[in-house]
Short mmCIF file of C-alpha atoms in Angstrom, two decimals:
data_model
loop_
_atom_site.label_atom_id
_atom_site.label_comp_id
_atom_site.label_asym_id
_atom_site.label_seq_id
_atom_site.Cartn_x
_atom_site.Cartn_y
_atom_site.Cartn_z
CA MET A 1 129.18 -1.92 54.28
CA MET A 2 129.59 2.17 53.72
CA PHE A 3 126.32 4.13 53.20
CA ASP A 4 126.54 6.45 50.50
CA ARG A 5 125.14 9.90 51.45
CA ARG A 6 124.50 10.86 47.98
CA LEU A 7 121.50 8.49 48.06
CA LEU A 8 120.11 11.08 50.64
CA GLN A 9 120.63 13.89 48.58
CA HIS A 10 118.62 12.44 45.85
CA ILE A 11 115.56 11.56 47.50
CA ASN A 12 112.57 13.48 45.69
CA TRP A 13 110.89 15.36 48.57
CA SER A 14 108.19 16.95 46.43
CA LEU A 15 106.84 13.59 45.55
CA LEU A 16 107.23 12.19 49.03
CA GLY A 17 105.36 15.37 50.20
CA LEU A 18 102.67 15.15 47.77
CA ALA A 19 102.04 11.38 48.56
CA PHE A 20 101.52 12.30 52.28
CA ILE A 21 99.22 15.49 51.49
CA LEU A 22 96.92 13.03 49.20
CA PHE A 23 97.19 10.19 52.04
CA GLY A 24 96.09 13.03 54.61
CA ALA A 25 93.36 14.27 52.59
CA GLY A 26 91.97 10.50 52.20
CA VAL A 27 92.35 9.89 56.01
CA LEU A 28 90.25 13.26 56.55
CA ASN A 29 87.51 12.13 54.02
CA LEU A 30 87.39 8.84 55.76
CA TYR A 31 86.95 10.52 59.21
CA SER A 32 83.94 11.94 57.64
CA ALA A 33 82.88 8.95 55.72
CA SER A 34 83.35 6.68 58.81
CA ALA A 35 80.82 5.48 61.13
CA LEU A 36 80.99 2.90 63.68
CA ARG A 37 79.86 -0.40 62.39
CA VAL A 38 78.46 -3.39 64.40
CA GLU A 39 78.81 -6.97 63.21
CA GLY A 40 78.19 -9.98 65.29
CA GLY A 41 77.56 -7.62 68.36
CA LEU A 42 81.30 -6.27 68.20
CA THR A 43 82.02 -2.58 67.24
CA LEU A 44 84.51 -2.19 64.54
CA THR A 45 87.47 0.21 64.52
CA PRO A 46 86.36 3.27 61.93
CA PHE A 47 87.71 2.95 58.81
CA TYR A 48 90.13 6.13 58.94
CA MET A 49 91.94 4.54 62.17
CA ARG A 50 92.58 1.32 60.13
CA GLN A 51 93.60 3.51 56.98
CA LEU A 52 96.52 5.35 59.33
CA VAL A 53 97.50 1.67 60.43
CA TRP A 54 97.85 0.67 57.00
CA GLY A 55 99.42 3.96 55.92
CA GLY A 56 102.01 3.28 58.80
CA ALA A 57 102.61 -0.28 57.37
CA GLY A 58 103.03 1.16 53.90
CA PHE A 59 105.62 3.91 54.94
CA LEU A 60 107.76 1.05 56.54
CA VAL A 61 107.38 -1.07 53.21
CA MET A 62 108.35 2.19 51.15
CA LEU A 63 111.49 2.74 53.23
CA LEU A 64 112.58 -0.96 52.83
CA ILE A 65 112.32 -0.94 48.89
CA MET A 66 113.94 2.44 48.84
CA ILE A 67 117.10 0.89 50.61
CA ILE A 68 117.51 -2.21 48.11
CA ASP A 69 118.71 -1.26 44.66
CA TYR A 70 115.95 -1.50 42.09
CA ARG A 71 118.24 -3.31 39.71
CA HIS A 72 117.91 -6.45 41.85
CA LEU A 73 114.17 -6.60 40.83
CA LYS A 74 115.47 -7.82 37.27
CA SER A 75 116.81 -11.09 38.57
CA LEU A 76 113.52 -11.44 40.95
CA SER A 77 110.81 -10.29 38.39
CA TRP A 78 110.11 -14.01 37.43
CA TYR A 79 109.96 -15.35 40.85
CA LEU A 80 107.83 -12.50 41.93
CA TYR A 81 105.30 -13.08 38.65
CA LEU A 82 105.19 -16.87 39.73
CA LEU A 83 104.45 -16.22 43.37
CA THR A 84 101.73 -13.97 42.18
CA ILE A 85 99.97 -16.38 39.98
CA ILE A 86 100.03 -19.23 42.71
CA PHE A 87 98.30 -16.60 44.90
CA LEU A 88 95.91 -15.78 42.28
CA LEU A 89 95.46 -19.61 41.79
CA CYS A 90 94.57 -19.92 45.57
CA VAL A 91 91.95 -17.43 45.63
CA PRO A 92 89.07 -19.41 44.21
CA ILE A 93 90.08 -22.47 46.52
CA TRP A 94 90.86 -20.94 49.85
CA GLY A 95 89.57 -17.39 49.19
CA LYS A 96 87.43 -15.31 51.58
CA THR A 97 84.13 -13.77 50.36
CA ILE A 98 83.56 -10.04 51.27
CA TYR A 99 80.81 -8.16 49.80
CA GLY A 100 79.57 -10.95 47.71
CA ALA A 101 82.97 -11.61 45.96
CA LYS A 102 86.03 -14.09 46.50
CA ARG A 103 89.00 -11.99 46.07
CA TRP A 104 90.93 -12.08 49.19
CA LEU A 105 93.00 -14.39 50.95
CA GLY A 106 92.57 -14.60 54.91
CA LEU A 107 95.85 -14.33 56.63
CA GLY A 108 94.44 -14.11 60.14
CA PHE A 109 95.25 -10.44 61.04
CA PHE A 110 94.80 -9.23 57.52
CA ASN A 111 92.70 -9.94 54.45
CA PHE A 112 95.19 -9.91 51.27
CA GLN A 113 94.15 -9.27 48.02
CA PRO A 114 96.29 -10.81 45.41
CA SER A 115 95.22 -8.65 42.44
CA GLU A 116 96.89 -5.66 43.77
CA MET A 117 100.36 -7.64 44.19
CA ALA A 118 99.49 -8.57 40.78
CA LYS A 119 99.60 -4.87 39.27
CA VAL A 120 103.28 -4.67 40.97
CA CYS A 121 104.53 -7.82 39.80
CA VAL A 122 103.25 -7.37 36.29
CA LEU A 123 104.58 -3.95 36.12
CA ILE A 124 108.24 -5.25 37.16
CA LEU A 125 108.34 -8.09 34.72
CA GLY A 126 106.62 -5.75 31.87
CA ALA A 127 109.81 -3.55 32.55
CA LYS A 128 112.26 -6.03 32.11
CA VAL A 129 110.60 -7.49 28.86
CA LEU A 130 110.57 -4.05 27.47
CA THR A 131 114.46 -3.26 27.99
CA LYS A 132 115.14 -6.59 25.87
CA THR A 133 112.96 -5.56 23.05
CA GLU A 134 113.78 -3.16 19.77
CA ASP A 135 113.24 0.44 20.40
CA VAL A 136 109.86 0.28 18.51
CA LEU A 137 107.63 -2.67 18.92
CA GLY A 138 106.72 -5.17 16.12
CA TRP A 139 104.08 -7.69 16.35
CA ARG A 140 106.21 -10.33 17.91
CA ASP A 141 107.48 -7.92 20.64
CA LEU A 142 103.89 -6.85 21.19
CA VAL A 143 102.74 -10.19 21.81
CA LYS A 144 105.61 -10.92 24.04
CA VAL A 145 105.02 -7.82 26.32
CA MET A 146 101.21 -8.35 26.63
CA SER A 147 101.50 -11.98 27.42
CA VAL A 148 102.85 -10.79 30.86
CA ALA A 149 99.65 -9.39 31.68
CA LEU A 150 97.29 -12.12 30.10
CA LEU A 151 97.45 -15.24 32.75
CA PRO A 152 97.12 -13.01 35.71
CA ALA A 153 94.17 -10.72 34.16
CA ILE A 154 92.03 -13.77 33.56
CA LEU A 155 92.38 -15.07 36.81
CA ILE A 156 91.58 -12.00 38.39
CA ILE A 157 88.69 -11.34 35.84
CA LYS A 158 87.27 -14.70 36.71
CA GLN A 159 87.22 -13.71 40.45
CA PRO A 160 85.24 -11.53 39.18
CA ASP A 161 86.88 -8.54 39.11
CA LEU A 162 86.89 -6.52 35.77
CA GLY A 163 88.27 -3.47 36.97
CA SER A 164 91.86 -4.75 38.31
CA GLY A 165 91.97 -7.32 35.39
CA LEU A 166 91.72 -4.29 32.91
CA ILE A 167 94.26 -2.14 34.77
CA LEU A 168 96.92 -4.63 34.43
CA ILE A 169 96.38 -4.71 30.60
CA LEU A 170 96.20 -0.73 30.56
CA ILE A 171 99.32 -0.41 32.71
CA LEU A 172 101.30 -2.80 30.01
CA GLY A 173 99.44 -0.81 27.19
CA GLY A 174 100.55 2.58 28.41
CA MET A 175 104.31 1.31 29.00
CA ILE A 176 103.76 0.15 25.30
CA LEU A 177 102.78 3.32 23.89
CA TYR A 178 105.54 5.23 25.85
CA LYS A 179 108.17 3.03 24.04
CA GLY A 180 106.53 3.13 20.46
CA LEU A 181 104.71 0.85 17.91
CA LYS A 182 105.41 0.13 14.33
CA LYS A 183 103.18 2.40 12.14
CA ARG A 184 101.59 -0.63 10.52
CA VAL A 185 100.81 -2.21 14.05
CA PHE A 186 99.39 0.89 15.54
CA LYS A 187 97.13 1.32 12.63
CA THR A 188 96.09 -2.33 12.59
CA LEU A 189 95.16 -1.99 16.53
CA LEU A 190 93.11 1.11 15.89
CA ILE A 191 91.09 -0.71 13.43
CA MET A 192 90.97 -4.01 15.23
CA LEU A 193 89.95 -3.05 18.93
CA PRO A 194 86.56 -1.61 18.27
CA LEU A 195 85.70 -4.61 16.20
CA LEU A 196 86.89 -6.93 18.95
CA LEU A 197 84.04 -5.08 21.52
CA PRO A 198 81.19 -7.06 20.57
CA LEU A 199 83.15 -10.25 21.26
CA ALA A 200 84.15 -9.32 24.55
CA TRP A 201 80.62 -8.45 25.44
CA ASN A 202 79.86 -12.10 25.46
CA PHE A 203 82.65 -12.88 28.09
CA LEU A 204 81.08 -10.44 30.67
CA HIS A 205 79.03 -11.64 33.44
CA ASP A 206 75.41 -10.42 33.71
CA TYR A 207 76.22 -7.76 36.41
CA GLN A 208 79.02 -6.42 34.36
CA LYS A 209 76.52 -5.99 31.10
CA GLU A 210 74.15 -4.40 33.69
CA ARG A 211 76.63 -1.85 35.03
CA ILE A 212 77.25 -0.98 31.44
CA LEU A 213 73.83 -0.45 30.45
CA THR A 214 73.39 1.65 33.59
CA PHE A 215 76.17 3.82 32.65
CA LEU A 216 74.67 4.43 29.25
CA ASN A 217 71.17 5.08 31.21
CA PRO A 218 71.26 5.28 34.94
CA GLU A 219 67.55 6.10 35.07
CA ARG A 220 66.67 2.47 33.57
CA ASP A 221 66.94 0.94 37.25
CA PRO A 222 67.09 3.96 39.64
CA LEU A 223 66.53 1.72 42.77
CA GLY A 224 68.83 -1.19 41.67
CA SER A 225 71.88 -0.86 39.41
CA GLY A 226 71.73 2.87 38.94
CA TYR A 227 71.29 3.75 42.58
CA HIS A 228 75.39 4.16 43.11
CA ILE A 229 75.89 6.30 40.37
CA ILE A 230 72.57 8.45 40.64
CA GLN A 231 73.68 9.09 44.49
CA SER A 232 77.10 9.93 43.56
CA GLN A 233 75.91 12.57 41.22
CA ILE A 234 73.58 13.95 43.51
CA ALA A 235 76.12 14.26 46.13
CA ILE A 236 78.73 15.78 43.93
CA GLY A 237 76.30 18.25 42.36
CA SER A 238 74.88 19.12 45.93
CA GLY A 239 78.55 20.42 46.83
CA ARG A 240 78.19 23.12 44.11
CA PHE A 241 81.16 25.46 44.07
CA TRP A 242 82.13 25.92 47.58
CA GLY A 243 81.05 22.50 48.86
CA LYS A 244 78.75 21.86 52.03
CA GLY A 245 81.75 21.94 54.50
CA PHE A 246 83.67 19.34 56.50
CA LEU A 247 81.28 16.66 58.05
CA GLU A 248 78.09 18.57 56.62
CA GLY A 249 77.42 16.31 53.51
CA THR A 250 73.74 15.05 53.62
CA GLN A 251 74.17 12.60 51.04
CA SER A 252 77.11 10.53 52.86
CA GLN A 253 76.15 11.68 56.31
CA LEU A 254 72.64 10.39 56.25
CA ARG A 255 74.03 7.21 54.51
CA PHE A 256 72.14 7.84 50.98
CA LEU A 257 75.70 7.39 49.39
CA PRO A 258 76.80 3.63 49.08
CA GLU A 259 80.48 2.58 49.36
CA LYS A 260 81.31 5.97 50.12
CA HIS A 261 84.47 4.76 52.07
CA THR A 262 86.03 2.85 49.13
CA ASP A 263 84.97 3.17 45.40
CA PHE A 264 82.85 6.42 45.99
CA ALA A 265 85.11 8.31 48.20
CA PHE A 266 85.64 11.07 46.01
CA ALA A 267 81.77 11.67 45.87
CA VAL A 268 81.94 12.43 49.84
CA PHE A 269 85.09 14.77 49.19
CA GLY A 270 82.91 16.63 46.26
CA GLU A 271 80.12 16.94 48.14
CA GLU A 272 81.91 18.57 51.08
CA TRP A 273 84.69 20.59 49.64
CA GLY A 274 82.67 21.39 46.07
CA PHE A 275 84.09 22.17 42.73
CA VAL A 276 86.98 24.15 44.17
CA GLY A 277 87.90 21.49 46.64
CA SER A 278 87.70 18.88 43.83
CA ILE A 279 89.94 21.35 41.34
CA ILE A 280 92.48 21.39 44.08
CA LEU A 281 92.74 17.79 44.74
CA LEU A 282 92.89 17.11 40.97
CA ILE A 283 95.86 19.72 40.98
CA PHE A 284 97.66 17.85 43.76
CA PHE A 285 97.04 14.34 41.80
CA CYS A 286 98.53 16.18 38.48
CA SER A 287 101.51 17.25 40.29
CA PHE A 288 102.04 13.86 41.78
CA LEU A 289 101.90 12.34 38.37
CA TYR A 290 104.31 15.09 36.91
CA GLN A 291 106.95 14.41 39.71
CA ILE A 292 106.71 10.67 38.87
CA PHE A 293 107.09 11.26 35.14
CA LEU A 294 109.87 13.80 35.71
CA VAL A 295 111.69 10.78 37.65
CA SER A 296 111.31 8.72 34.74
CA GLN A 297 113.19 10.90 32.36
CA GLU A 298 116.07 11.27 34.83
CA ALA A 299 116.77 7.60 35.02
CA LYS A 300 120.04 6.31 33.81
CA ASP A 301 119.09 3.10 32.59
CA LYS A 302 116.20 1.66 30.57
CA PHE A 303 114.80 -0.71 33.18
CA GLY A 304 114.49 2.41 35.46
CA THR A 305 112.84 4.34 33.00
CA TYR A 306 110.05 1.71 32.22
CA LEU A 307 109.65 0.72 35.85
CA VAL A 308 108.81 4.68 36.61
CA ILE A 309 106.41 4.81 33.56
CA GLY A 310 104.55 1.74 34.48
CA VAL A 311 104.04 3.41 38.12
CA PHE A 312 103.15 6.68 36.24
CA PHE A 313 100.23 4.72 34.30
CA TYR A 314 99.27 2.65 37.26
CA PHE A 315 98.25 5.94 39.16
CA PHE A 316 97.20 7.87 35.80
CA TRP A 317 94.71 4.94 35.13
CA GLN A 318 93.42 4.62 38.66
CA VAL A 319 92.89 8.30 39.02
CA LEU A 320 91.16 8.54 35.72
CA ILE A 321 88.66 5.51 35.87
CA ASN A 322 87.55 6.12 39.80
CA MET A 323 86.86 9.86 39.00
CA GLY A 324 85.33 9.05 35.69
CA MET A 325 83.03 6.48 37.10
CA VAL A 326 81.99 8.55 40.24
CA LEU A 327 80.95 11.57 37.95
CA GLY A 328 79.03 9.11 35.65
CA LEU A 329 81.50 9.36 32.67
CA MET A 330 82.63 5.80 32.69
CA PRO A 331 80.88 2.36 33.81
CA VAL A 332 81.33 1.37 37.48
CA VAL A 333 84.24 -1.20 37.38
CA GLY A 334 85.24 -0.96 41.24
CA ILE A 335 88.59 0.91 40.96
CA PRO A 336 89.67 2.68 44.26
CA LEU A 337 91.26 6.48 44.09
CA PRO A 338 94.69 6.06 45.37
CA PHE A 339 95.06 7.44 48.80
CA ILE A 340 91.55 8.63 49.25
CA SER A 341 89.73 5.12 49.07
CA TYR A 342 89.83 2.83 51.99
CA GLY A 343 92.00 -0.30 51.57
CA GLY A 344 94.78 -2.29 53.30
CA SER A 345 96.18 -3.91 50.10
CA ALA A 346 95.83 -0.69 48.11
CA SER A 347 97.46 1.47 50.58
CA LEU A 348 100.55 -1.21 50.86
CA VAL A 349 100.91 -1.23 47.07
CA ASN A 350 100.59 2.57 46.56
CA PHE A 351 103.48 3.05 49.09
CA CYS A 352 105.39 0.31 47.43
CA LEU A 353 105.19 1.99 44.14
CA ILE A 354 106.36 5.30 45.58
CA GLY A 355 109.18 3.25 47.42
CA LEU A 356 110.22 2.01 43.66
CA VAL A 357 109.88 5.62 42.16
CA MET A 358 112.08 7.12 45.18
CA ASN A 359 114.54 4.25 44.79
CA VAL A 360 115.19 5.03 40.85
CA SER A 361 115.49 8.65 41.74
CA MET A 362 118.17 8.12 44.57
CA ARG A 363 120.31 6.06 42.33
CA LYS A 364 120.35 8.37 39.10
CA PHE A 365 123.81 9.43 39.97
CA MET A 366 125.32 5.65 40.30
CA PHE A 367 125.88 4.80 36.71
CA LYS A 368 126.03 5.98 33.10
CA SER A 369 123.16 5.79 30.93
CA GLY A 370 122.56 2.63 28.95
#
């Protein structure tokens, strides 16, 4: 089979470069946040080393996804979705408990988190369903699209992982808003959603209610549920304008800051690189999102457009919620910061989604609009 060289000409190097800059910043940050851990008499590999391994694996996955025409995903979307549901159903039975939560499936060499796979598969199936709906969604189409996220979101929230469950709903919500809603549907939702919040409160676990109450008043339990957010705010505030310098963050180096390699990795960055460094990181994230949005506008079919818009909202919500919770502007819901937080499954998914965007970008010349 002949290889079309035009595919290489349409690689989005700006997006690829920004992704690697963000990943590099994350590895550098993890180098600072890493400390040799000892479990059962064994010294474990530092987080930054393991992140490099996952980054290398993610890069290979990205290349593989770039090669296969993204339009084949339309016919595979239901199979991928059902496979995800099976994995999620296996978690309560054969799942592995880490940090007090059963969210992983142990595969020997790798602890796999099915909720990360669910984000990709729901996004793909959501894009397919949206291509078959009317240009502006009514109630029937809205229910049809949102039902794609319902079952996996319930299974993930029951693990319990409220943050990842909400991300599924937010990704599809963003894709729906991009497509458009009929005015009467939009107005009704604006009225209904605030009224449903008291009902949703009753379904939360006690620790999740505690996190929300702590968000409203962190000082109510400064040594318990409020400890994370108070230490995070101290770390970022102590960085001031220019930061304390690389490897000089006292809150992180002296281990006052919990979860400094995962959910609160941005607090380590803010302490060492200050306001200026944090703004530069935010500019890189905004440029990264802008490049993804540009690809969505250049796609030559609806499926490609919705696929890339789904990826846009995946990264948008993850960045917004993680930075919001680290700064104390949102409740702590356990959402990692893409490329900056440590995570094997998350790293694979991040590069997998970049592969999807590159795939659409590379094939924008291959067929007419439709």
